Short mmCIF file of C-alpha atoms and ligand atoms in Angstrom, two decimals:
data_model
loop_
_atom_site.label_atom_id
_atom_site.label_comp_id
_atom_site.label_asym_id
_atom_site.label_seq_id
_atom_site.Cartn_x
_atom_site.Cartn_y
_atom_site.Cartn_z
CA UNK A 1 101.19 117.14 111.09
CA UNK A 2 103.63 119.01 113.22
CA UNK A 3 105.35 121.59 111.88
CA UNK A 4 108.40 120.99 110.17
CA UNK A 5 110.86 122.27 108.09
CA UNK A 6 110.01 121.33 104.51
CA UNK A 7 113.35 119.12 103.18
CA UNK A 8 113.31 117.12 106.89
CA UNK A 9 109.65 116.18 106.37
CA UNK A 10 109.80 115.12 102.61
CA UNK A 11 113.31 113.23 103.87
CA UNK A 12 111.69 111.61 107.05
CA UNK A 13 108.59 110.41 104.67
CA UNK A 14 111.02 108.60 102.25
CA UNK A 15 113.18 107.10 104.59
CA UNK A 16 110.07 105.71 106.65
CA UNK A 17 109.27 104.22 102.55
CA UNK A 18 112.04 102.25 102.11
CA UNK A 19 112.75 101.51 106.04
CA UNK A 20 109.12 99.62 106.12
CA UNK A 21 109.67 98.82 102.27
CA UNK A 22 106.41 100.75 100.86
CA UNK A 23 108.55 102.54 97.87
CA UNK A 24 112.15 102.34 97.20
CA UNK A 25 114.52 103.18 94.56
CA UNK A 26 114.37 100.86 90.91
CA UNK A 27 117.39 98.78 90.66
CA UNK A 28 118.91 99.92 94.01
CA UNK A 29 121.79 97.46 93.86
CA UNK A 30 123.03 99.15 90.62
CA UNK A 31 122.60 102.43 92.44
CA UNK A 32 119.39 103.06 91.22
CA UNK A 33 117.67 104.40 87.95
CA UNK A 34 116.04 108.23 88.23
CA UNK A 35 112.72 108.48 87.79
CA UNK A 36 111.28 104.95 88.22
CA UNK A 37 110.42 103.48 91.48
CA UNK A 38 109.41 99.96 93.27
CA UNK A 39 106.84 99.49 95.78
CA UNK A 40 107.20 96.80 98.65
CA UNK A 41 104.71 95.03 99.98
CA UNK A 42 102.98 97.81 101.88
CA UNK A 43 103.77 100.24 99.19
CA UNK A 44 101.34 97.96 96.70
CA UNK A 45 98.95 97.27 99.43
CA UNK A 46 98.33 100.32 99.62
CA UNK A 47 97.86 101.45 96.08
CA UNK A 48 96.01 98.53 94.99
CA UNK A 49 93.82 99.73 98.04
CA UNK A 50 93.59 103.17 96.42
CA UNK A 51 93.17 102.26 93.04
CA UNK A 52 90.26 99.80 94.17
CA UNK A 53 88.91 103.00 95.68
CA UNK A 54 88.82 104.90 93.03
CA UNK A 55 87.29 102.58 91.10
CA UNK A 56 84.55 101.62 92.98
CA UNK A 57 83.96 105.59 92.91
CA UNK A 58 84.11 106.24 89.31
CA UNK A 59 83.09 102.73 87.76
CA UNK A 60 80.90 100.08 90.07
CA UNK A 61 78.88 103.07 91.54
CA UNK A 62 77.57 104.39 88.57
CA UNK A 63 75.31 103.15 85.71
CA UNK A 64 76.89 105.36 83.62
CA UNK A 65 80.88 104.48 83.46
CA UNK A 66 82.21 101.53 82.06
CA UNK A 67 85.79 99.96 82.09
CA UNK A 68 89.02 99.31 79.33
CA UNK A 69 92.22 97.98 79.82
CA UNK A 70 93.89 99.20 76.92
CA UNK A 71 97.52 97.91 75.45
CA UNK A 72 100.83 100.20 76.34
CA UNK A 73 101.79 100.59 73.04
CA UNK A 74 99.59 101.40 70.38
CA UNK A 75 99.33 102.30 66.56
CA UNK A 76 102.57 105.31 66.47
CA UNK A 77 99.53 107.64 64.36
CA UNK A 78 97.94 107.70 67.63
CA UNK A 79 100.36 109.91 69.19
CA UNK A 80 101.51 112.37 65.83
CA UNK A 81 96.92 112.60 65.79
CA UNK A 82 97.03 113.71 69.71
CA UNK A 83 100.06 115.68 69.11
CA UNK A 84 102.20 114.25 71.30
CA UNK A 85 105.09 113.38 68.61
CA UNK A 86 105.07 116.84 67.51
CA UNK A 87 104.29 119.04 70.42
CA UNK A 88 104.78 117.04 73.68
CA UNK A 89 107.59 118.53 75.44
CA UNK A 90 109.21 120.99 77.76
CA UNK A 91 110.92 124.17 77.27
CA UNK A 92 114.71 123.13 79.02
CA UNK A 93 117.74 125.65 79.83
CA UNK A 94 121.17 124.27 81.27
CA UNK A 95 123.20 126.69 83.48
CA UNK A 96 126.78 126.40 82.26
CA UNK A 97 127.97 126.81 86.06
CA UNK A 98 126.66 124.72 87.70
CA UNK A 99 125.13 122.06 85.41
CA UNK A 100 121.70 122.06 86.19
CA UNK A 101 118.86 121.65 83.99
CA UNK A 102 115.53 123.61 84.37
CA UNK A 103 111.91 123.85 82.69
CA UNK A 104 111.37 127.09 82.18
CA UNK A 105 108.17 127.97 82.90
CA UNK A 106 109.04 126.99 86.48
CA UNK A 107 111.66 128.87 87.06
CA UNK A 108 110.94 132.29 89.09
CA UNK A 109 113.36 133.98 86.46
CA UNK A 110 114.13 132.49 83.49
CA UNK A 111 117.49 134.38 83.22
CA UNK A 112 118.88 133.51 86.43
CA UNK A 113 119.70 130.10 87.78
CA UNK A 114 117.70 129.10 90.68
CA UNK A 115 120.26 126.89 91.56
CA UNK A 116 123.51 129.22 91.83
CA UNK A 117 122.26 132.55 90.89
CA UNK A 118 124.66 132.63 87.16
CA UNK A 119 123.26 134.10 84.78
CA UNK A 120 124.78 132.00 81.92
CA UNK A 121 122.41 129.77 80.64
CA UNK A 122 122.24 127.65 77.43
CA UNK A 123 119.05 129.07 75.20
CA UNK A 124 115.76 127.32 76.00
CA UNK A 125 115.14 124.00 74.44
CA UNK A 126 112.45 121.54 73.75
CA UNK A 127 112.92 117.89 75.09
CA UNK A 128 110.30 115.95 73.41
CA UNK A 129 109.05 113.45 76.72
CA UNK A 130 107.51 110.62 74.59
CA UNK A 131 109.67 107.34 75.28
CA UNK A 132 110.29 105.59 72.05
CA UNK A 133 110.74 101.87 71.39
CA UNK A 134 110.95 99.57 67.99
CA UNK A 135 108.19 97.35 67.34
CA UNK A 136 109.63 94.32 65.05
CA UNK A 137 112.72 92.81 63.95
CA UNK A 138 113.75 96.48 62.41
CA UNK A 139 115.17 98.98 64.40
CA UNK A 140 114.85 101.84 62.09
CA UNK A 141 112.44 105.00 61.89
CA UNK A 142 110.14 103.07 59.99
CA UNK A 143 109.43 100.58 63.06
CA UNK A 144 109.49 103.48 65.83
CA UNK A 145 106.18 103.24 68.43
CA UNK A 146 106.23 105.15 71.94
CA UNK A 147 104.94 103.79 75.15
CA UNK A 148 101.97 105.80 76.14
CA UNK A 149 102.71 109.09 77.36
CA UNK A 150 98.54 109.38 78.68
CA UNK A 151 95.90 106.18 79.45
CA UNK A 152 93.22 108.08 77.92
CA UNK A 153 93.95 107.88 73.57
CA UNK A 154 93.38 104.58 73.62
CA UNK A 155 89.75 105.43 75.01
CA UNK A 156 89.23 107.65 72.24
CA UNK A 157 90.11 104.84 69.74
CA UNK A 158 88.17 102.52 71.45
CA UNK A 159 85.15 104.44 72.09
CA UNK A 160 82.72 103.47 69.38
CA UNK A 161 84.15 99.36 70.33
CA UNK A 162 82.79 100.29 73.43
CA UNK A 163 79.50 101.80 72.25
CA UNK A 164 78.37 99.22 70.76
CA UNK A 165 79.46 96.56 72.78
CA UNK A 166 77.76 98.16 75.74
CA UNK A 167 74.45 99.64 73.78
CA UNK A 168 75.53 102.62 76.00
CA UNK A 169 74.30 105.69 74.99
CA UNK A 170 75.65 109.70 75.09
CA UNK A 171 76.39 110.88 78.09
CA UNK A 172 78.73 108.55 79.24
CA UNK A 173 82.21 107.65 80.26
CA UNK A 174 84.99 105.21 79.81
CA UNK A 175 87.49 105.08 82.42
CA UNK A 176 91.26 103.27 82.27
CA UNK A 177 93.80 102.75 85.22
CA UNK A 178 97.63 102.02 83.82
CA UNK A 179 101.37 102.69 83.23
CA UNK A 180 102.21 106.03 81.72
CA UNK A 181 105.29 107.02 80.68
CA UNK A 182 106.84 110.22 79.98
CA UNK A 183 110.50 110.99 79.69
CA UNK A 184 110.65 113.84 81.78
CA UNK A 185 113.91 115.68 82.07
CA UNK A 186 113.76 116.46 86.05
CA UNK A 187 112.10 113.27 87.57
CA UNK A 188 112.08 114.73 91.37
CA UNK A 189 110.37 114.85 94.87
CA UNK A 190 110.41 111.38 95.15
CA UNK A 191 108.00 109.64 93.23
CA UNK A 192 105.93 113.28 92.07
CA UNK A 193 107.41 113.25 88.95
CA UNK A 194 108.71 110.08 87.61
CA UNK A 195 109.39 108.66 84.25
CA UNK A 196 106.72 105.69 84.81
CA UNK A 197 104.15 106.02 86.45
CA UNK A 198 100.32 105.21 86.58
CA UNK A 199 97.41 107.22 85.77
CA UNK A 200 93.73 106.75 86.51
CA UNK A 201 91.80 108.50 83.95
CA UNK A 202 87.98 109.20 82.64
CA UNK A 203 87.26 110.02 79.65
CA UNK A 204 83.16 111.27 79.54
CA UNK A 205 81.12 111.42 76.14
CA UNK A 206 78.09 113.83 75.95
CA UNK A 207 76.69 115.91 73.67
CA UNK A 208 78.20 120.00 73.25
CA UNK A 209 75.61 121.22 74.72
CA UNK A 210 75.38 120.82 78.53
CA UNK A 211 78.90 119.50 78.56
CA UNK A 212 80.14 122.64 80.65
CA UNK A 213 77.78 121.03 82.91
CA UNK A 214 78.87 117.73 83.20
CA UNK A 215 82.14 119.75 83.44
CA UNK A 216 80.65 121.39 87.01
CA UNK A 217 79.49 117.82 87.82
CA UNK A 218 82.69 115.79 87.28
CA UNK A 219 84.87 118.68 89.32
CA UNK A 220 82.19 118.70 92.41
CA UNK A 221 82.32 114.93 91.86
CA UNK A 222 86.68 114.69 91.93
CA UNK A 223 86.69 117.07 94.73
CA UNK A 224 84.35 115.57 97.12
CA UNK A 225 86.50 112.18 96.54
CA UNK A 226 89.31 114.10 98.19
CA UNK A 227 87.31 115.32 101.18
CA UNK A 228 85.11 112.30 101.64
CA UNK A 229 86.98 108.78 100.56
CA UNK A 230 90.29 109.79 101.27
CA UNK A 231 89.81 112.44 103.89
CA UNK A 232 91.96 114.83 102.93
CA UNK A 233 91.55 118.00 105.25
CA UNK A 234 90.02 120.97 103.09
CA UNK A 235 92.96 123.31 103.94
CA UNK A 236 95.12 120.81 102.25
CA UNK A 237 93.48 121.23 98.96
CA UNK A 238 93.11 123.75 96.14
CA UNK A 239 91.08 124.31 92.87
CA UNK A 240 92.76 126.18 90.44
CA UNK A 241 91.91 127.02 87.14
CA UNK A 242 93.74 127.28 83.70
CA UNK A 243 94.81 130.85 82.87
CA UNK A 244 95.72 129.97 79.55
CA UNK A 245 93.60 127.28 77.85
CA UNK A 246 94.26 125.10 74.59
CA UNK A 247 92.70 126.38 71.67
CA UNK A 248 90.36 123.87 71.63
CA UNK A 249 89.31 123.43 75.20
CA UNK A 250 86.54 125.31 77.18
CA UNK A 251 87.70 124.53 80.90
CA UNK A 252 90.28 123.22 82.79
CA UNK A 253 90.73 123.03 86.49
CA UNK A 254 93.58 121.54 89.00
CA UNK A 255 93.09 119.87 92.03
CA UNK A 256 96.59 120.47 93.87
CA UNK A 257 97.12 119.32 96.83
CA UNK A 258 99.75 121.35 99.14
CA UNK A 259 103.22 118.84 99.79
CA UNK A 260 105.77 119.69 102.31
CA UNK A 261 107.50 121.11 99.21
CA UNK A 262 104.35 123.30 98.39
CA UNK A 263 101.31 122.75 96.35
CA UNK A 264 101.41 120.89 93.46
CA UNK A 265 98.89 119.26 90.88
CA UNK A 266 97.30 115.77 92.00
CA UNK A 267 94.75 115.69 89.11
CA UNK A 268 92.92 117.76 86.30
CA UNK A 269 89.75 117.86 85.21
CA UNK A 270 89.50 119.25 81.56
CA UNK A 271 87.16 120.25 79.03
CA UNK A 272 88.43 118.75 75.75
CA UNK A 273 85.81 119.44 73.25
CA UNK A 274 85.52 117.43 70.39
CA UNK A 275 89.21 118.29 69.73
CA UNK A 276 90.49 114.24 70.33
CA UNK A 277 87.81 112.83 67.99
CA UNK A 278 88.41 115.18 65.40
CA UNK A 279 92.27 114.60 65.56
CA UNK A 280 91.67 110.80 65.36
CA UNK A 281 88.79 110.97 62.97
CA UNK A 282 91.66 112.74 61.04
CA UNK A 283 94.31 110.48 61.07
CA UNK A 284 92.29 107.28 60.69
CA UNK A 285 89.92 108.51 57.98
CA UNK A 286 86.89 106.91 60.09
CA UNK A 287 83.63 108.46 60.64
CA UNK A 288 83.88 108.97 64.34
CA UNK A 289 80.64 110.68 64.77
CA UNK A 290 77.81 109.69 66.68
CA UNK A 291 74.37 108.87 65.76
CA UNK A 292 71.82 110.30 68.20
CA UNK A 293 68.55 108.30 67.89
CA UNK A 294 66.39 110.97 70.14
CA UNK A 295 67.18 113.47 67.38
CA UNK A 296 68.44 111.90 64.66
CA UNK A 297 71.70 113.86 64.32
CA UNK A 298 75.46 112.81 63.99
CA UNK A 299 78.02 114.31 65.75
CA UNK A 300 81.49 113.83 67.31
CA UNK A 301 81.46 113.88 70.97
CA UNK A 302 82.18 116.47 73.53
CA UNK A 303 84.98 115.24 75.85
CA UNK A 304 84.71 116.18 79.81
CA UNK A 305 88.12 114.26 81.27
CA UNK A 306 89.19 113.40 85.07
CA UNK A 307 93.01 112.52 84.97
CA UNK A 308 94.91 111.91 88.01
CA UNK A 309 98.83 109.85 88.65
CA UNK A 310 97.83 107.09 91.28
CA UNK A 311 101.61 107.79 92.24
CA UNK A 312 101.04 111.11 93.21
CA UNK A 313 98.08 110.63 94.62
CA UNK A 314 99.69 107.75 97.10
CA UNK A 315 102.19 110.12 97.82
CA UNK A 316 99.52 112.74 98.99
CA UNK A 317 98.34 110.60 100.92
CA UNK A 318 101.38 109.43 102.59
CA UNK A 319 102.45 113.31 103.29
CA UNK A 320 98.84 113.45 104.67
CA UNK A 321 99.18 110.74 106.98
CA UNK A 322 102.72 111.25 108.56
CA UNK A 323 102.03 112.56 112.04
CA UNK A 324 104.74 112.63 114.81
CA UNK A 325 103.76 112.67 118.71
CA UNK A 326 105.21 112.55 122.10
CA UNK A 327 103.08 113.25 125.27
CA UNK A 328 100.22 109.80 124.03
CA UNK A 329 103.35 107.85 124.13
CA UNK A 330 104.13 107.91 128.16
CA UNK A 331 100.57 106.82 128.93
CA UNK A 332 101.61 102.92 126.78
CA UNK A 333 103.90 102.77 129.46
CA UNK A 334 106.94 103.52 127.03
CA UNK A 335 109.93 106.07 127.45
CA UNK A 336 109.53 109.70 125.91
CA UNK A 337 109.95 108.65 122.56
CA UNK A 338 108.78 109.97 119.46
CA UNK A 339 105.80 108.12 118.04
CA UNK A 340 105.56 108.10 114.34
CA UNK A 341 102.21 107.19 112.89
CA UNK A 342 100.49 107.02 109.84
CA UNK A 343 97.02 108.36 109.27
CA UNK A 344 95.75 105.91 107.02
CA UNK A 345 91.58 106.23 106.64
CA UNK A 346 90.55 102.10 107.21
CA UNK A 347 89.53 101.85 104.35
CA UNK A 348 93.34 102.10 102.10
CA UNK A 349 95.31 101.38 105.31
CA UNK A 350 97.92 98.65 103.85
CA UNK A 351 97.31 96.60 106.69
CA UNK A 352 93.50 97.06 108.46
CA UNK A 353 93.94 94.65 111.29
CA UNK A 354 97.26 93.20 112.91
CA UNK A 355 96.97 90.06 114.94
CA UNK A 356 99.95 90.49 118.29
CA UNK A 357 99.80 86.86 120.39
CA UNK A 358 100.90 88.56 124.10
CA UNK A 359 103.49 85.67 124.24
CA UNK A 360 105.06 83.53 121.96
CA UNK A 361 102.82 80.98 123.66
CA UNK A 362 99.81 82.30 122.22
CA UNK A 363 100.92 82.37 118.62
CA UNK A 364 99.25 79.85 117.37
CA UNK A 365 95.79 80.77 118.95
CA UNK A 366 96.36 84.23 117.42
CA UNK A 367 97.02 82.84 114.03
CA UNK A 368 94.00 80.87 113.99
CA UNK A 369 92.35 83.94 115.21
CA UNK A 370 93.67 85.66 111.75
CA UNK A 371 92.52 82.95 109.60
CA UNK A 372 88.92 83.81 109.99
CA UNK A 373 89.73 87.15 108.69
CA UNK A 374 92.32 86.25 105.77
CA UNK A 375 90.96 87.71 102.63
CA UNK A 376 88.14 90.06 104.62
CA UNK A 377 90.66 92.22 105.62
CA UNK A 378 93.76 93.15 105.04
CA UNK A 379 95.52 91.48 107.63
CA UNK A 380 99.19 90.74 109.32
CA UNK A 381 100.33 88.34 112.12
CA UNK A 382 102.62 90.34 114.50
CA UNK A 383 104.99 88.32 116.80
CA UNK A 384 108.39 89.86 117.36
CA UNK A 385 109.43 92.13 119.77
CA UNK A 386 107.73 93.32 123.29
CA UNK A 387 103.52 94.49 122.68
CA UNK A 388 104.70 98.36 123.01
CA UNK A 389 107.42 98.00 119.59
CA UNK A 390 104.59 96.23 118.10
CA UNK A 391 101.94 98.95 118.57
CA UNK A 392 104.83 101.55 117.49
CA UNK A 393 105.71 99.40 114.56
CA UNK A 394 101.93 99.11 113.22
CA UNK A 395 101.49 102.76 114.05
CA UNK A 396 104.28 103.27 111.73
CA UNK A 397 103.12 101.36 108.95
CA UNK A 398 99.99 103.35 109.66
CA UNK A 399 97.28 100.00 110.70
CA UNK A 400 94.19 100.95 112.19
CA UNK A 401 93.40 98.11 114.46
CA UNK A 402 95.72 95.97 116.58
CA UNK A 403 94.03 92.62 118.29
CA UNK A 404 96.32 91.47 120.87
CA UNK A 405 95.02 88.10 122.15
CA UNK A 406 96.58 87.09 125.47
CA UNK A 407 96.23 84.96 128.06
CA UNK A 408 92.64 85.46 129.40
CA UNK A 409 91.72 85.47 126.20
CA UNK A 410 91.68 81.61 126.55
CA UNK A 411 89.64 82.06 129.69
CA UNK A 412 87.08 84.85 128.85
CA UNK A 413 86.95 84.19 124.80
CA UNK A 414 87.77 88.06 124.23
CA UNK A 415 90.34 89.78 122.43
CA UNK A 416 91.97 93.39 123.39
CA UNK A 417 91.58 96.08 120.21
CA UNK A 418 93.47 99.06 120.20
CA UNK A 419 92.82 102.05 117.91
CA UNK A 420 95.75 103.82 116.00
CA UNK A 421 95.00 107.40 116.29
CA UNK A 422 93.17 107.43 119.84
CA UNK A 423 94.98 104.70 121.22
CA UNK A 424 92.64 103.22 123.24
CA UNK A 425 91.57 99.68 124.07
CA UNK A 426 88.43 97.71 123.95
CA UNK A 427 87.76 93.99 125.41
CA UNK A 428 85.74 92.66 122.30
CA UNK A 429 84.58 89.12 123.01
CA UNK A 430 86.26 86.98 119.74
CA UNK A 431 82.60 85.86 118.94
CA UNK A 432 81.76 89.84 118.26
CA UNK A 433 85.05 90.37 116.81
CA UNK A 434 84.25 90.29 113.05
CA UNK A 435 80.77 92.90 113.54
CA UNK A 436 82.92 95.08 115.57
CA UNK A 437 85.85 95.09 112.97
CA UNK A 438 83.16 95.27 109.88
CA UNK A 439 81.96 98.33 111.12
CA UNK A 440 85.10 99.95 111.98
CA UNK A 441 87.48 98.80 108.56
CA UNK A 442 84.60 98.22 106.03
CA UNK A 443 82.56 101.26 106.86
P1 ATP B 501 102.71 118.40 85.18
O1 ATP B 501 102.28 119.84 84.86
O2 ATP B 501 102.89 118.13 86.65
O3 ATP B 501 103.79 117.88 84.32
P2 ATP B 501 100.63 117.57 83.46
O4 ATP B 501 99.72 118.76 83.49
O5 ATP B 501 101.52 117.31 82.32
O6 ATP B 501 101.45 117.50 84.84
P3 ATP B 501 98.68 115.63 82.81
O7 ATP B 501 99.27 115.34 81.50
O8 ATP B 501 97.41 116.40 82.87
O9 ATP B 501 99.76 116.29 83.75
O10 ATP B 501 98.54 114.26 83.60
C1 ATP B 501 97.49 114.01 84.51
C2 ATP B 501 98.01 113.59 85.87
O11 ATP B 501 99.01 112.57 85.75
C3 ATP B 501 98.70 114.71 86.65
O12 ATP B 501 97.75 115.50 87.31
C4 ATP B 501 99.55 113.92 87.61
O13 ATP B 501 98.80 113.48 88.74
C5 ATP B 501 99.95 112.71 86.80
N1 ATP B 501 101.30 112.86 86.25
C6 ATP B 501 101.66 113.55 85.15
N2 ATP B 501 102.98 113.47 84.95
C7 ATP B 501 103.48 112.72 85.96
C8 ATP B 501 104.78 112.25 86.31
N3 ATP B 501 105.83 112.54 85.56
N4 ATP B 501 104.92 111.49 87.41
C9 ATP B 501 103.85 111.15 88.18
N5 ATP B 501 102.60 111.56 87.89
C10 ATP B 501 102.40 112.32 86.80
#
């Protein structure tokens, strides 16, 4: 991406959201609600697309990873066993001045407002994030549950369902995409940090030993998912590991991913010990261990985690597509305008294939072009406008492959494609069309 400064890249990325209606503002007409967000038709395209991705990675292309959908809200001992109703919170200081709030431990001095420079600030306090609700007719303490502030408890308390449902044995892993929410005091940079959001998570089950291992594997394993199914460009990305670690933990490593606001953390991958099926064996009174048959021993299982926001992963990948250019623009025959594109990899593009009849003439023959692809593709049946807004308007919405079908298309039985990035075009006779396009979108 050209360079930019940092506030009129971030601002030309959300606009572009909400002007082609991938992510916009909750409740807009009542001026909106901070921290939760909507996504428009390209906006869920597109992370349905992702999430299917990741998926397919961790889950259908493995022998060893099985699924869960677990409920939102579960038993309220789940989350004083994890810790979350005790512990799970940030350290907060207001500046009287100026009003603002800050966590501490990101503020470059926590005795001086970043905001306004004063130095008169509240003393730090803790914000629990956990969003409560009442399950029952009661709404007193006694009836209090949360809404899940992580997708991967449930796995723990669901693990030995699992177990024996599947006749899976140690090592393996349960994995869980759904809403999280967290009631954080600063939702900002657009959707980064929200108050909902969704996480993608994978929890993995071996024994202690050889679990820093699996540790090595599952990092490698998140990592090349960056580089090689979304295409993120190396420079982009970051590993960095935990100075301080939880008591009970062995290793932990971010994957951060560097914004137009500067790096920040996309996922972690965590070495959790057996500290989550002690806490639950715990709480529940259940034997939680695990009988292994090669040895005959019980024990509770080592935990090696993968936990990454599909929010803030979309978002990565949005800042990662947003590309501005000029000079390609002249040779489509249009004035010096600027040509915004997206960079979308086939493969998660919200729309993989646009269908653009030359005249309004043609539409029907190039909407019964785009029924033989409806459901193999992604697809979207362009008619407004001249062929040049078209291109600019896919580009913008980031679609890979335009098939304009025009008038000797009824003579020679071939279609024009044109390619995003390089912008050229190919004559593809119509009876070729679906190879060429299998190739190109599917992989
Ligand atoms: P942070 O330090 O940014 O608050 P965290 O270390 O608390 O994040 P985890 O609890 O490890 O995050 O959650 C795993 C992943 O879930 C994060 O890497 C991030 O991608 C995502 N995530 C966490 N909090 C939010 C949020 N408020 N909004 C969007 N995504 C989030």
């Amino acid at each position: 991406m050209s360079e930019q400064p940092i506030d009129t890249c971030m601002e030309k990325i959300v606009s572009l959201c909400k002007r082609r209606g991938f992510v916009f503002q909750s409740s807009e007409i009542y001026g909106g609600f901070n921290g939760f967000w909507d996504y428009g038709p390209y906006g869920i395209a597109l992370k349905r697309a992702v999430e299917r991705q990741w998926w397919l990675y961790m889950v259908e292309k493995r022998n060893n990873v099985v699924g869960l959908d677990s409920s939102i809200i579960c038993h309220p001992k789940v989350w004083k066993a994890s810790g979350h109703v005790d512990r799970f919170g940030d350290i907060m200081c207001d500046c009287k001045q100026c009003k603002t709030r800050f966590r501490v431990d990101q503020m470059p001095d926590p005795t001086t407002c970043t905001n306004c420079g004063s130095k008169d600030l509240t003393p730090p306090r803790e914000f629990n994030l956990m969003m409560k609700t009442y399950v029952g007719p009661v709404f007193d303490e006694e009836h209090i549950a949360y809404l899940r502030a992580e997708t991967c408890q449930p796995i723990f308390l669901d693990f030995h369902s699992i177990r024996i449902a599947t006749r899976m044995q140690l090592p393996f892993g349960i994995a869980q995409v759904g809403k999280a929410f967290r009631n954080e005091i600063t939702p900002r940079m657009f959707t980064f940090r929200s108050r909902e959001f969704s996480q993608m998570e994978m929890e993995f089950f071996c024994a202690d030993e050889g679990s820093m291992e699996w540790f090595e594997y599952w990092r490698q394993e998140r990592w090349n998912f960056y580089l090689n199914v979304l295409k993120f460009p190396v420079e982009k990305l970051h590993l960095h590991p935990h100075d301080k670690l939880a008591h009970y933990a062995k290793a932990a490593v971010d994957i951060e991913y560097e914004f137009p606001f500067g790096w920040g953390e996309l996922e972690g991958i965590h070495h959790r010990g057996t500290w989550d099926m002690s806490q639950h064996q715990q709480f529940s009174e259940q034997d939680l261990q695990y009988l292994d048959q090669t040895n005959n021993t019980r024990y509770l299982p080592t935990v090696v985690e993968t936990s990454v926001g599909l929010d803030r992963m979309v978002l990565a990948i949005l800042c990662n597509a947003y590309d501005e250019d000029r000079a390609p623009t002249q040779k489509e025959g249009m004035e010096d305008d600027v040509r915004v594109v997206l960079h979308f990899p086939a493969t998660i593009a919200p729309v993989q294939v646009a269908f653009l009849p030359l005249s309004k003439k043609l539409n029907q023959n190039a909407q019964d072009l785009q029924a033989k692809f409806l459901g193999r593709y992604r697809t979207e049946l362009d008619v407004t406008g001249n062929i040049g807004k078209r291109y600019r308007r896919q580009d913008e919405i980031g679609t890979p492959y335009c098939v304009t079908f025009d008038f000797d298309s009824l003579e020679d039985n071939a279609v024009t494609v044109r390619e995003r990035d390089s912008m050229a075009q190919e004559r593809i006779p119509i009876d070729n069309l679906r190879a060429y396009l299998d190739e190109k979108v599917l992989g």
